[in-house]
Amino acid sequence: QMYLHRTLVISGKKTSIALERVFWEALDDISEGKWRSWVLNALTTKREDIGRATYLRTKLFVDANRGRNDSY
């Protein structure tokens, strides 16, 4: 299965977010198992024109690479 779906309540509405397994694993790791709180907190800074899943993937990627000074 390419995407895994998880459900949570956002602004009183039940919603589902679909991410690839690797992103859910990363999210579980950095949130220490409190993924719902991490996601709800992260989404407070999301712009309206960006989808939730896209925003979360980007945030996870940027956070994982923060502080790296690789030169290309």
Coordinates of N, CA and C in Angstrom, one line a residue:
Q1 N 0.8 -1.2 0.0 CA 0.0 0.0 0.0 C 0.9 1.2 0.0
M2 N 0.7 2.1 -1.0 CA 1.5 3.3 -1.1 C 1.3 4.3 0.0
Y3 N 0.0 4.6 0.3 CA -0.3 5.6 1.3 C -1.0 4.9 2.5
L4 N -0.7 5.5 3.7 CA -1.3 5.1 4.9 C -2.2 6.3 5.3
H5 N -3.4 6.0 5.8 CA -4.3 7.0 6.2 C -4.4 7.0 7.7
R6 N -4.4 8.2 8.3 CA -4.7 8.3 9.7 C -5.7 9.4 9.9
T7 N -6.6 9.2 10.9 CA -7.7 10.1 11.1 C -7.5 11.0 12.3
L8 N -7.9 12.2 12.3 CA -7.9 13.1 13.4 C -9.0 14.1 13.2
V9 N -9.2 14.9 14.3 CA -10.3 15.9 14.3 C -9.6 17.3 14.2
I10 N -10.0 18.0 13.2 CA -9.4 19.4 13.0 C -10.6 20.4 12.9
S11 N -10.6 21.3 13.8 CA -11.7 22.3 13.9 C -13.0 21.6 14.0
G12 N -13.1 20.6 14.8 CA -14.4 19.9 15.0 C -14.8 18.9 13.9
K13 N -14.0 18.8 12.9 CA -14.3 17.9 11.8 C -13.3 16.8 11.7
K14 N -13.9 15.6 11.5 CA -13.0 14.4 11.4 C -12.5 14.4 10.0
T15 N -11.2 14.2 9.9 CA -10.5 14.3 8.6 C -9.4 13.2 8.5
S16 N -9.1 12.8 7.3 CA -8.0 11.8 7.1 C -6.9 12.4 6.4
I17 N -5.7 12.0 6.8 CA -4.5 12.5 6.1 C -3.7 11.2 5.6
A18 N -3.4 11.3 4.3 CA -2.7 10.1 3.7 C -1.2 10.5 3.4
L19 N -0.3 9.8 4.0 CA 1.1 10.0 3.7 C 1.8 8.6 3.5
E20 N 2.9 8.6 2.8 CA 3.7 7.4 2.6 C 4.2 6.9 3.9
R21 N 4.4 5.6 4.0 CA 4.9 5.0 5.3 C 6.1 5.7 5.9
V22 N 7.1 6.1 5.0 CA 8.3 6.7 5.5 C 8.0 8.0 6.3
F23 N 7.0 8.8 5.8 CA 6.7 10.0 6.4 C 6.0 9.8 7.8
W24 N 5.1 8.8 7.8 CA 4.5 8.5 9.1 C 5.5 8.0 10.1
E25 N 6.5 7.2 9.7 CA 7.5 6.7 10.6 C 8.3 7.8 11.1
A26 N 8.7 8.8 10.2 CA 9.5 9.9 10.7 C 8.7 10.8 11.7
L27 N 7.4 11.0 11.4 CA 6.5 11.7 12.2 C 6.4 11.1 13.6
D28 N 6.2 9.8 13.6 CA 6.1 9.0 14.9 C 7.3 9.2 15.7
D29 N 8.5 9.2 15.0 CA 9.8 9.3 15.7 C 9.9 10.6 16.3
I30 N 9.8 11.7 15.5 CA 10.0 13.0 16.1 C 9.0 13.5 17.1
S31 N 7.7 12.9 16.9 CA 6.7 13.3 17.9 C 6.6 12.4 19.1
E32 N 7.5 11.4 19.1 CA 7.6 10.5 20.3 C 6.2 9.8 20.5
G33 N 5.5 9.5 19.3 CA 4.3 8.8 19.4 C 3.1 9.7 19.5
K34 N 3.3 11.0 19.7 CA 2.1 11.9 19.9 C 1.9 12.6 18.5
W35 N 1.7 11.9 17.5 CA 1.6 12.4 16.1 C 0.4 13.4 16.0
R36 N -0.7 13.1 16.6 CA -1.9 14.0 16.5 C -1.5 15.4 17.0
S37 N -0.9 15.5 18.1 CA -0.5 16.8 18.6 C 0.5 17.5 17.7
W38 N 1.4 16.7 17.2 CA 2.5 17.3 16.3 C 1.8 17.8 15.0
V39 N 0.9 17.0 14.4 CA 0.2 17.4 13.2 C -0.6 18.7 13.4
L40 N -1.4 18.7 14.5 CA -2.3 19.8 14.8 C -1.5 21.1 15.0
N41 N -0.4 21.0 15.7 CA 0.5 22.1 15.9 C 1.2 22.6 14.6
A42 N 1.6 21.6 13.8 CA 2.3 22.0 12.5 C 1.3 22.7 11.6
L43 N 0.1 22.2 11.6 CA -0.9 22.8 10.6 C -1.4 24.2 11.0
T44 N -1.0 24.7 12.2 CA -1.4 26.0 12.5 C -0.6 27.1 11.6
T45 N 0.5 26.7 11.0 CA 1.2 27.6 10.2 C 1.1 27.3 8.7
K46 N 0.2 26.4 8.3 CA -0.1 26.1 6.9 C -0.8 27.2 6.2
R47 N -0.4 27.5 5.0 CA -1.1 28.4 4.2 C -2.3 27.7 3.6
E48 N -3.4 28.5 3.2 CA -4.6 28.0 2.7 C -4.4 27.3 1.3
D49 N -3.4 27.7 0.5 CA -3.2 27.2 -0.8 C -2.4 25.9 -0.9
I50 N -2.0 25.4 0.3 CA -1.2 24.2 0.3 C -2.0 23.1 1.0
G51 N -2.0 21.9 0.4 CA -2.7 20.7 1.0 C -2.0 20.3 2.2
R52 N -2.8 19.7 3.1 CA -2.3 19.2 4.4 C -1.1 18.2 4.2
A53 N -1.3 17.2 3.4 CA -0.3 16.2 3.2 C 1.0 16.8 2.7
T54 N 0.9 17.6 1.7 CA 2.0 18.3 1.0 C 2.8 19.1 2.1
Y55 N 2.0 19.8 2.9 CA 2.6 20.7 3.9 C 3.4 19.9 4.9
L56 N 2.8 18.8 5.4 CA 3.4 17.9 6.4 C 4.7 17.3 5.8
R57 N 4.6 16.8 4.6 CA 5.8 16.2 3.9 C 7.0 17.2 3.9
T58 N 6.6 18.4 3.5 CA 7.6 19.5 3.3 C 8.2 19.9 4.7
K59 N 7.3 20.0 5.7 CA 7.8 20.3 7.0 C 8.7 19.3 7.6
L60 N 8.4 18.0 7.4 CA 9.2 16.9 7.9 C 10.6 16.9 7.2
F61 N 10.6 17.2 5.9 CA 11.8 17.2 5.1 C 12.7 18.4 5.6
V62 N 12.1 19.5 5.7 CA 12.9 20.7 6.1 C 13.4 20.6 7.5
D63 N 12.6 20.1 8.4 CA 13.0 19.9 9.8 C 14.1 18.9 9.9
A64 N 14.0 17.8 9.1 CA 15.1 16.8 9.1 C 16.4 17.3 8.6
N65 N 16.4 18.3 7.7 CA 17.6 18.8 7.0 C 18.1 20.1 7.7
R66 N 17.4 20.6 8.6 CA 17.8 21.9 9.3 C 19.1 21.7 9.9
G67 N 20.0 22.7 9.7 CA 21.3 22.6 10.3 C 22.3 21.9 9.5
R68 N 22.0 21.3 8.4 CA 22.9 20.7 7.6 C 23.6 21.7 6.7
N69 N 24.9 21.6 6.6 CA 25.7 22.6 5.8 C 26.4 21.9 4.6
D70 N 25.7 21.0 3.9 CA 26.3 20.3 2.8 C 26.6 21.3 1.7
S71 N 27.7 21.2 1.1 CA 28.0 22.1 -0.1 C 27.9 21.3 -1.3
Y72 N 27.3 21.9 -2.3 CA 27.2 21.2 -3.6 C 27.9 22.0 -4.7

